[in-house]
Amino acid sequence: MSHQQDIKRIMHRRAFVGNALRVAGALGIGGAVAGLTVRKGEGRPWVWQIDPSKCIACGNCATHCVLDESAVKCTHSFGMCGYCDLCTGYFHPEPIALNSGAENQLCPTGAIRRTFVEDPYFEYTIDERLCIGCGKCVKGCNTFGNGSLFLQVRHDRCQHCNECSIAIACPSQAYRRVPADQPYLLKLREAKG
Amino acid sequence: MSRPCPLSGHRPKVGREKARVRVCRGGPRRRSGTPCLTSAAPSVHNRVRHGVLDLRIAIALLALWTLLSLPALAVERFPPPDFSNHQLPVTTVPPPQFAANPYVDVALLALALALASYLAIRRRSRRGLFLLTIASLVWFGFIRHGCICPVGSIQNVTLAIFDRAYAVPWAVAAFFALPILFTLFFGRTFCASVCPLGAVQELVALWPVKVPAWVDHSLGLLSYVYLGLGVLFSATGTAFLICRYDPFVGFFRLAASANMLIFGACFLVVGAFIGRPYCRYLCPYGALLRLVSRFSKWHVKIPPDECIRCRLCEDVCPYGAIREPTVATAVTERRRGRRRLAVLIGLAPLWIALGFWLGTRLEVPLSELHPTIRLADRIRQEQTGRVQGTIDASDAFRNTGRAPADLYRQALALSAMFRTAGGWFGAWVGLVVAAKLIHLSIRRQRNDYQPDRSGCVSCGRCFWYCPVEQAKQGWIQEVPGTGPLFGENSLPAEQAAGRKMDLSP
């Protein structure tokens, strides 16, 4: 009888030690992870964004997104735009005529709309439904114009992959994580000082 | 036909009567009819003649353009016009659209985990677990596109430890911790029917074959190696390897590169014959959970009462996770086993040291994945003339105007970091091998068929087929037979056949 009681007591003690270790482990893991979360303050989500100052408009954004139609689209900072008649973001390097003929346009999908504002100014707006984020216009605008066209991850489309597959392919390491409450790195006229 | 100036949009209108004056506000005022001045478009440039003055301006502009064409600077070649009566459109910035609120995500994960644990341990319902598996596959897989998932969250947590600037979002932290906490008490119920990667393999495990024990044990080490690699690359800020080579996320998104789709399809095809190949041999989170599950408090048990040793559970487990009862061994053999164990424990530090040394040798192949080191390599090769031509990355680097020496210095520092990290990775692999050998040498005593706590994913097939369980549930009248697989009375085979058809709810 006493032998059985001994066994019972030992088992009881083992269970107690086991439980204590488990609870300690759980608290340890929970505490460590919670500590990591609050260490930098908020534990807010991050999203991917392109730093336009590093972007070289190589065209990988159009082809490397996990979405068939890339989440990256051209964005226009109208305040920076020179409203040129001959927009090098809009027109092919050697346009036959300065009109919206497809043969004159740089954009492969005709996603840029050119509207007359006043002489000699034209306004260029991006039709996001057509834009594929190839960056051809961005390259043109950066090379000869003000650089008011730039690529951005459009967050209404982005899937927020843990590792952005465009970021892997980006040759200029222009992708970085930004806090989700400031999800854009816009080019602004004021920002350039 | 006259060509327009690409710089100003100004088009020379030679021979027109009512020529308008076009103003390029960035450059000098010119009257129409004057040849357009360009510095940046040679094709146009060559076709117009220049005055001396124009040439000088051209040179000045060329210099200005070279100065300003650094991509880091925003160039204002044409000052934006001040419109009197035109409202500039606003650049739209749609806020991030998360498919689900993080609170909903975490709550659903906790709910699914609780439900899986309840179904596996309390209700012992294979059918319930199966339905939950499908629900998880649909929600966490196809609706939430498999992101965020606990498997990948290892890397976020690691990055948060090593990168001061990165704080892991609380939802990701919860995704990392919750399954571990549940496993600590209930076993791998997360793997059973919450993880979408496990779920998709659970559904295709149709004709499982028995993997020889030595293959199973050896391949099982891979997941620890993969875990080490995943931690190494996220700690060094190189890559999220586990996400990059997630074989099934492409199916969940219905979009991926062809290579990844083929990779995933291979896993599914293999998975039809070898149960859950990713979970068993590659999944790094599974490796973590295997360690934790060993110490779980309430793990799935096969027979609710006394085991009749019918071996149906062993037969039906597609994951080779059922351990048979041990046979008594002779004293001499036990003594030999003890000696072997002592030797292996003594050798463990050696394994680890060897691993560390070998790991430091891996510096070059490991660091090749880091974009900065790759770039430095490329620039070096281009400069020494070992490769011809440039690539986008090297062009982009040259445009920044940084000195290559600066890049080399950075690359060397990173390389040294990879040396240390590689050493730790090697030590980890050494530790894993040593622990595996020690673990295999420890003799355990089992009186009946039990699930291997680390390998068992709590899918519930074993007790679903167990005659003792079936008798207890009242599905059959009495427990047939009493010995291991006795003669014609061993109903279980028929039973099993009948059950197999019932399996899909």
PDB file of N, CA and C in Angstrom, chain B residues 344-401:
ATOM      1  N   LEU B 344      27.987   8.740 -27.381  1.00  0.00           N
ATOM      2  CA  LEU B 344      27.339   9.731 -28.237  1.00  0.00           C
ATOM      3  C   LEU B 344      27.209  11.075 -27.532  1.00  0.00           C
ATOM      4  N   ILE B 345      26.877  11.019 -26.223  1.00  0.00           N
ATOM      5  CA  ILE B 345      26.771  12.271 -25.474  1.00  0.00           C
ATOM      6  C   ILE B 345      28.147  12.924 -25.399  1.00  0.00           C
ATOM      7  N   GLY B 346      29.166  12.091 -25.201  1.00  0.00           N
ATOM      8  CA  GLY B 346      30.520  12.642 -25.151  1.00  0.00           C
ATOM      9  C   GLY B 346      30.931  13.244 -26.482  1.00  0.00           C
ATOM     10  N   LEU B 347      30.434  12.664 -27.583  1.00  0.00           N
ATOM     11  CA  LEU B 347      30.823  13.147 -28.907  1.00  0.00           C
ATOM     12  C   LEU B 347      30.070  14.416 -29.318  1.00  0.00           C
ATOM     13  N   ALA B 348      28.982  14.697 -28.617  1.00  0.00           N
ATOM     14  CA  ALA B 348      28.118  15.813 -29.045  1.00  0.00           C
ATOM     15  C   ALA B 348      28.886  17.126 -29.216  1.00  0.00           C
ATOM     16  N   PRO B 349      29.717  17.531 -28.231  1.00  0.00           N
ATOM     17  CA  PRO B 349      30.457  18.781 -28.429  1.00  0.00           C
ATOM     18  C   PRO B 349      31.339  18.746 -29.671  1.00  0.00           C
ATOM     19  N   LEU B 350      31.828  17.561 -29.984  1.00  0.00           N
ATOM     20  CA  LEU B 350      32.678  17.423 -31.165  1.00  0.00           C
ATOM     21  C   LEU B 350      31.881  17.713 -32.435  1.00  0.00           C
ATOM     22  N   TRP B 351      30.692  17.133 -32.483  1.00  0.00           N
ATOM     23  CA  TRP B 351      29.803  17.381 -33.621  1.00  0.00           C
ATOM     24  C   TRP B 351      29.566  18.874 -33.787  1.00  0.00           C
ATOM     25  N   ILE B 352      29.278  19.524 -32.649  1.00  0.00           N
ATOM     26  CA  ILE B 352      28.943  20.944 -32.703  1.00  0.00           C
ATOM     27  C   ILE B 352      30.158  21.752 -33.170  1.00  0.00           C
ATOM     28  N   ALA B 353      31.325  21.399 -32.624  1.00  0.00           N
ATOM     29  CA  ALA B 353      32.534  22.132 -33.012  1.00  0.00           C
ATOM     30  C   ALA B 353      32.830  21.919 -34.491  1.00  0.00           C
ATOM     31  N   LEU B 354      32.681  20.682 -34.929  1.00  0.00           N
ATOM     32  CA  LEU B 354      32.918  20.377 -36.337  1.00  0.00           C
ATOM     33  C   LEU B 354      31.951  21.167 -37.214  1.00  0.00           C
ATOM     34  N   GLY B 355      30.684  21.194 -36.758  1.00  0.00           N
ATOM     35  CA  GLY B 355      29.672  21.953 -37.500  1.00  0.00           C
ATOM     36  C   GLY B 355      30.044  23.423 -37.583  1.00  0.00           C
ATOM     37  N   PHE B 356      30.515  23.984 -36.479  1.00  0.00           N
ATOM     38  CA  PHE B 356      30.886  25.397 -36.459  1.00  0.00           C
ATOM     39  C   PHE B 356      31.999  25.657 -37.464  1.00  0.00           C
ATOM     40  N   TRP B 357      32.995  24.789 -37.438  1.00  0.00           N
ATOM     41  CA  TRP B 357      34.136  24.979 -38.337  1.00  0.00           C
ATOM     42  C   TRP B 357      33.693  24.879 -39.800  1.00  0.00           C
ATOM     43  N   LEU B 358      32.893  23.853 -40.092  1.00  0.00           N
ATOM     44  CA  LEU B 358      32.414  23.690 -41.469  1.00  0.00           C
ATOM     45  C   LEU B 358      31.532  24.867 -41.866  1.00  0.00           C
ATOM     46  N   GLY B 359      30.745  25.351 -40.893  1.00  0.00           N
ATOM     47  CA  GLY B 359      29.843  26.475 -41.173  1.00  0.00           C
ATOM     48  C   GLY B 359      30.595  27.718 -41.583  1.00  0.00           C
ATOM     49  N   THR B 360      31.723  27.978 -40.940  1.00  0.00           N
ATOM     50  CA  THR B 360      32.487  29.173 -41.318  1.00  0.00           C
ATOM     51  C   THR B 360      33.045  29.041 -42.730  1.00  0.00           C
ATOM     52  N   ARG B 361      33.216  27.800 -43.195  1.00  0.00           N
ATOM     53  CA  ARG B 361      33.678  27.602 -44.582  1.00  0.00           C
ATOM     54  C   ARG B 361      32.582  27.979 -45.578  1.00  0.00           C
ATOM     55  N   LEU B 362      31.348  28.002 -45.088  1.00  0.00           N
ATOM     56  CA  LEU B 362      30.219  28.250 -45.994  1.00  0.00           C
ATOM     57  C   LEU B 362      30.010  29.730 -46.283  1.00  0.00           C
ATOM     58  N   GLU B 363      30.927  30.546 -45.818  1.00  0.00           N
ATOM     59  CA  GLU B 363      30.781  31.994 -45.944  1.00  0.00           C
ATOM     60  C   GLU B 363      30.425  32.426 -47.373  1.00  0.00           C
ATOM     61  N   VAL B 364      31.165  31.926 -48.350  1.00  0.00           N
ATOM     62  CA  VAL B 364      30.962  32.399 -49.720  1.00  0.00           C
ATOM     63  C   VAL B 364      29.604  31.989 -50.278  1.00  0.00           C
ATOM     64  N   PRO B 365      29.271  30.689 -50.259  1.00  0.00           N
ATOM     65  CA  PRO B 365      27.954  30.343 -50.818  1.00  0.00           C
ATOM     66  C   PRO B 365      26.788  30.988 -50.066  1.00  0.00           C
ATOM     67  N   LEU B 366      26.918  31.132 -48.756  1.00  0.00           N
ATOM     68  CA  LEU B 366      25.813  31.729 -48.008  1.00  0.00           C
ATOM     69  C   LEU B 366      25.663  33.208 -48.364  1.00  0.00           C
ATOM     70  N   SER B 367      26.784  33.916 -48.436  1.00  0.00           N
ATOM     71  CA  SER B 367      26.689  35.362 -48.635  1.00  0.00           C
ATOM     72  C   SER B 367      26.289  35.710 -50.063  1.00  0.00           C
ATOM     73  N   GLU B 368      26.386  34.735 -50.969  1.00  0.00           N
ATOM     74  CA  GLU B 368      25.999  34.998 -52.353  1.00  0.00           C
ATOM     75  C   GLU B 368      24.552  35.459 -52.482  1.00  0.00           C
ATOM     76  N   LEU B 369      23.747  35.127 -51.494  1.00  0.00           N
ATOM     77  CA  LEU B 369      22.330  35.475 -51.578  1.00  0.00           C
ATOM     78  C   LEU B 369      22.083  36.934 -51.216  1.00  0.00           C
ATOM     79  N   HIS B 370      23.057  37.555 -50.571  1.00  0.00           N
ATOM     80  CA  HIS B 370      22.846  38.933 -50.125  1.00  0.00           C
ATOM     81  C   HIS B 370      22.995  39.892 -51.301  1.00  0.00           C
ATOM     82  N   PRO B 371      22.005  40.756 -51.531  1.00  0.00           N
ATOM     83  CA  PRO B 371      22.065  41.605 -52.725  1.00  0.00           C
ATOM     84  C   PRO B 371      23.289  42.524 -52.753  1.00  0.00           C
ATOM     85  N   THR B 372      23.707  43.030 -51.605  1.00  0.00           N
ATOM     86  CA  THR B 372      24.852  43.944 -51.600  1.00  0.00           C
ATOM     87  C   THR B 372      26.130  43.218 -52.000  1.00  0.00           C
ATOM     88  N   ILE B 373      26.278  42.001 -51.495  1.00  0.00           N
ATOM     89  CA  ILE B 373      27.486  41.242 -51.830  1.00  0.00           C
ATOM     90  C   ILE B 373      27.463  40.845 -53.300  1.00  0.00           C
ATOM     91  N   ARG B 374      26.297  40.478 -53.769  1.00  0.00           N
ATOM     92  CA  ARG B 374      26.185  40.153 -55.199  1.00  0.00           C
ATOM     93  C   ARG B 374      26.553  41.345 -56.064  1.00  0.00           C
ATOM     94  N   LEU B 375      26.057  42.522 -55.643  1.00  0.00           N
ATOM     95  CA  LEU B 375      26.343  43.743 -56.396  1.00  0.00           C
ATOM     96  C   LEU B 375      27.837  44.035 -56.384  1.00  0.00           C
ATOM     97  N   ALA B 376      28.448  43.926 -55.207  1.00  0.00           N
ATOM     98  CA  ALA B 376      29.883  44.194 -55.099  1.00  0.00           C
ATOM     99  C   ALA B 376      30.670  43.242 -55.993  1.00  0.00           C
ATOM    100  N   ASP B 377      30.256  41.988 -56.011  1.00  0.00           N
ATOM    101  CA  ASP B 377      30.882  40.986 -56.872  1.00  0.00           C
ATOM    102  C   ASP B 377      30.825  41.414 -58.328  1.00  0.00           C
ATOM    103  N   ARG B 378      29.633  41.817 -58.713  1.00  0.00           N
ATOM    104  CA  ARG B 378      29.397  42.188 -60.110  1.00  0.00           C
ATOM    105  C   ARG B 378      30.243  43.406 -60.502  1.00  0.00           C
ATOM    106  N   ILE B 379      30.240  44.414 -59.638  1.00  0.00           N
ATOM    107  CA  ILE B 379      31.001  45.631 -59.927  1.00  0.00           C
ATOM    108  C   ILE B 379      32.483  45.272 -60.059  1.00  0.00           C
ATOM    109  N   ARG B 380      32.936  44.434 -59.161  1.00  0.00           N
ATOM    110  CA  ARG B 380      34.342  44.028 -59.184  1.00  0.00           C
ATOM    111  C   ARG B 380      34.666  43.317 -60.500  1.00  0.00           C
ATOM    112  N   GLN B 381      33.771  42.409 -60.892  1.00  0.00           N
ATOM    113  CA  GLN B 381      34.003  41.680 -62.140  1.00  0.00           C
ATOM    114  C   GLN B 381      34.002  42.611 -63.341  1.00  0.00           C
ATOM    115  N   GLU B 382      33.103  43.608 -63.308  1.00  0.00           N
ATOM    116  CA  GLU B 382      33.035  44.542 -64.424  1.00  0.00           C
ATOM    117  C   GLU B 382      34.296  45.393 -64.476  1.00  0.00           C
ATOM    118  N   GLN B 383      34.767  45.788 -63.289  1.00  0.00           N
ATOM    119  CA  GLN B 383      35.925  46.675 -63.249  1.00  0.00           C
ATOM    120  C   GLN B 383      37.199  45.964 -63.659  1.00  0.00           C
ATOM    121  N   THR B 384      37.290  44.685 -63.307  1.00  0.00           N
ATOM    122  CA  THR B 384      38.496  43.960 -63.685  1.00  0.00           C
ATOM    123  C   THR B 384      38.378  43.377 -65.081  1.00  0.00           C
ATOM    124  N   GLY B 385      37.253  43.641 -65.711  1.00  0.00           N
ATOM    125  CA  GLY B 385      37.099  43.187 -67.090  1.00  0.00           C
ATOM    126  C   GLY B 385      36.804  41.710 -67.224  1.00  0.00           C
ATOM    127  N   ARG B 386      36.378  41.092 -66.114  1.00  0.00           N
ATOM    128  CA  ARG B 386      36.105  39.667 -66.210  1.00  0.00           C
ATOM    129  C   ARG B 386      34.766  39.392 -66.879  1.00  0.00           C
ATOM    130  N   VAL B 387      33.862  40.361 -66.790  1.00  0.00           N
ATOM    131  CA  VAL B 387      32.623  40.226 -67.552  1.00  0.00           C
ATOM    132  C   VAL B 387      32.455  41.454 -68.427  1.00  0.00           C
ATOM    133  N   GLN B 388      31.789  41.270 -69.542  1.00  0.00           N
ATOM    134  CA  GLN B 388      31.544  42.371 -70.455  1.00  0.00           C
ATOM    135  C   GLN B 388      30.150  42.911 -70.197  1.00  0.00           C
ATOM    136  N   GLY B 389      30.012  44.210 -70.389  1.00  0.00           N
ATOM    137  CA  GLY B 389      28.695  44.821 -70.302  1.00  0.00           C
ATOM    138  C   GLY B 389      28.260  45.043 -68.862  1.00  0.00           C
ATOM    139  N   THR B 390      27.141  45.709 -68.727  1.00  0.00           N
ATOM    140  CA  THR B 390      26.634  46.022 -67.395  1.00  0.00           C
ATOM    141  C   THR B 390      25.240  45.446 -67.248  1.00  0.00           C
ATOM    142  N   ILE B 391      24.785  45.359 -66.007  1.00  0.00           N
ATOM    143  CA  ILE B 391      23.403  44.953 -65.757  1.00  0.00           C
ATOM    144  C   ILE B 391      22.697  46.104 -65.048  1.00  0.00           C
ATOM    145  N   ASP B 392      21.391  45.988 -64.916  1.00  0.00           N
ATOM    146  CA  ASP B 392      20.607  47.060 -64.284  1.00  0.00           C
ATOM    147  C   ASP B 392      21.172  47.424 -62.922  1.00  0.00           C
ATOM    148  N   ALA B 393      21.528  46.398 -62.150  1.00  0.00           N
ATOM    149  CA  ALA B 393      21.981  46.659 -60.786  1.00  0.00           C
ATOM    150  C   ALA B 393      23.272  47.468 -60.779  1.00  0.00           C
ATOM    151  N   SER B 394      24.211  47.101 -61.674  1.00  0.00           N
ATOM    152  CA  SER B 394      25.477  47.832 -61.663  1.00  0.00           C
ATOM    153  C   SER B 394      25.289  49.242 -62.218  1.00  0.00           C
ATOM    154  N   ASP B 395      24.391  49.374 -63.213  1.00  0.00           N
ATOM    155  CA  ASP B 395      24.091  50.722 -63.712  1.00  0.00           C
ATOM    156  C   ASP B 395      23.505  51.581 -62.607  1.00  0.00           C
ATOM    157  N   ALA B 396      22.573  50.987 -61.876  1.00  0.00           N
ATOM    158  CA  ALA B 396      21.923  51.740 -60.797  1.00  0.00           C
ATOM    159  C   ALA B 396      22.943  52.159 -59.765  1.00  0.00           C
ATOM    160  N   PHE B 397      23.881  51.265 -59.471  1.00  0.00           N
ATOM    161  CA  PHE B 397      24.910  51.608 -58.485  1.00  0.00           C
ATOM    162  C   PHE B 397      25.768  52.763 -58.990  1.00  0.00           C
ATOM    163  N   ARG B 398      26.182  52.717 -60.256  1.00  0.00           N
ATOM    164  CA  ARG B 398      27.040  53.783 -60.791  1.00  0.00           C
ATOM    165  C   ARG B 398      26.304  55.113 -60.778  1.00  0.00           C
ATOM    166  N   ASN B 399      25.002  55.061 -61.032  1.00  0.00           N
ATOM    167  CA  ASN B 399      24.226  56.304 -61.039  1.00  0.00           C
ATOM    168  C   ASN B 399      24.189  56.960 -59.671  1.00  0.00           C
ATOM    169  N   THR B 400      24.329  56.167 -58.620  1.00  0.00           N
ATOM    170  CA  THR B 400      24.290  56.789 -57.296  1.00  0.00           C
ATOM    171  C   THR B 400      25.565  57.576 -57.025  1.00  0.00           C
ATOM    172  N   GLY B 401      26.608  57.325 -57.807  1.00  0.00           N
ATOM    173  CA  GLY B 401      27.833  58.091 -57.622  1.00  0.00           C
ATOM    174  C   GLY B 401      28.677  57.608 -56.456  1.00  0.00           C
TER     175      GLY B 401
END
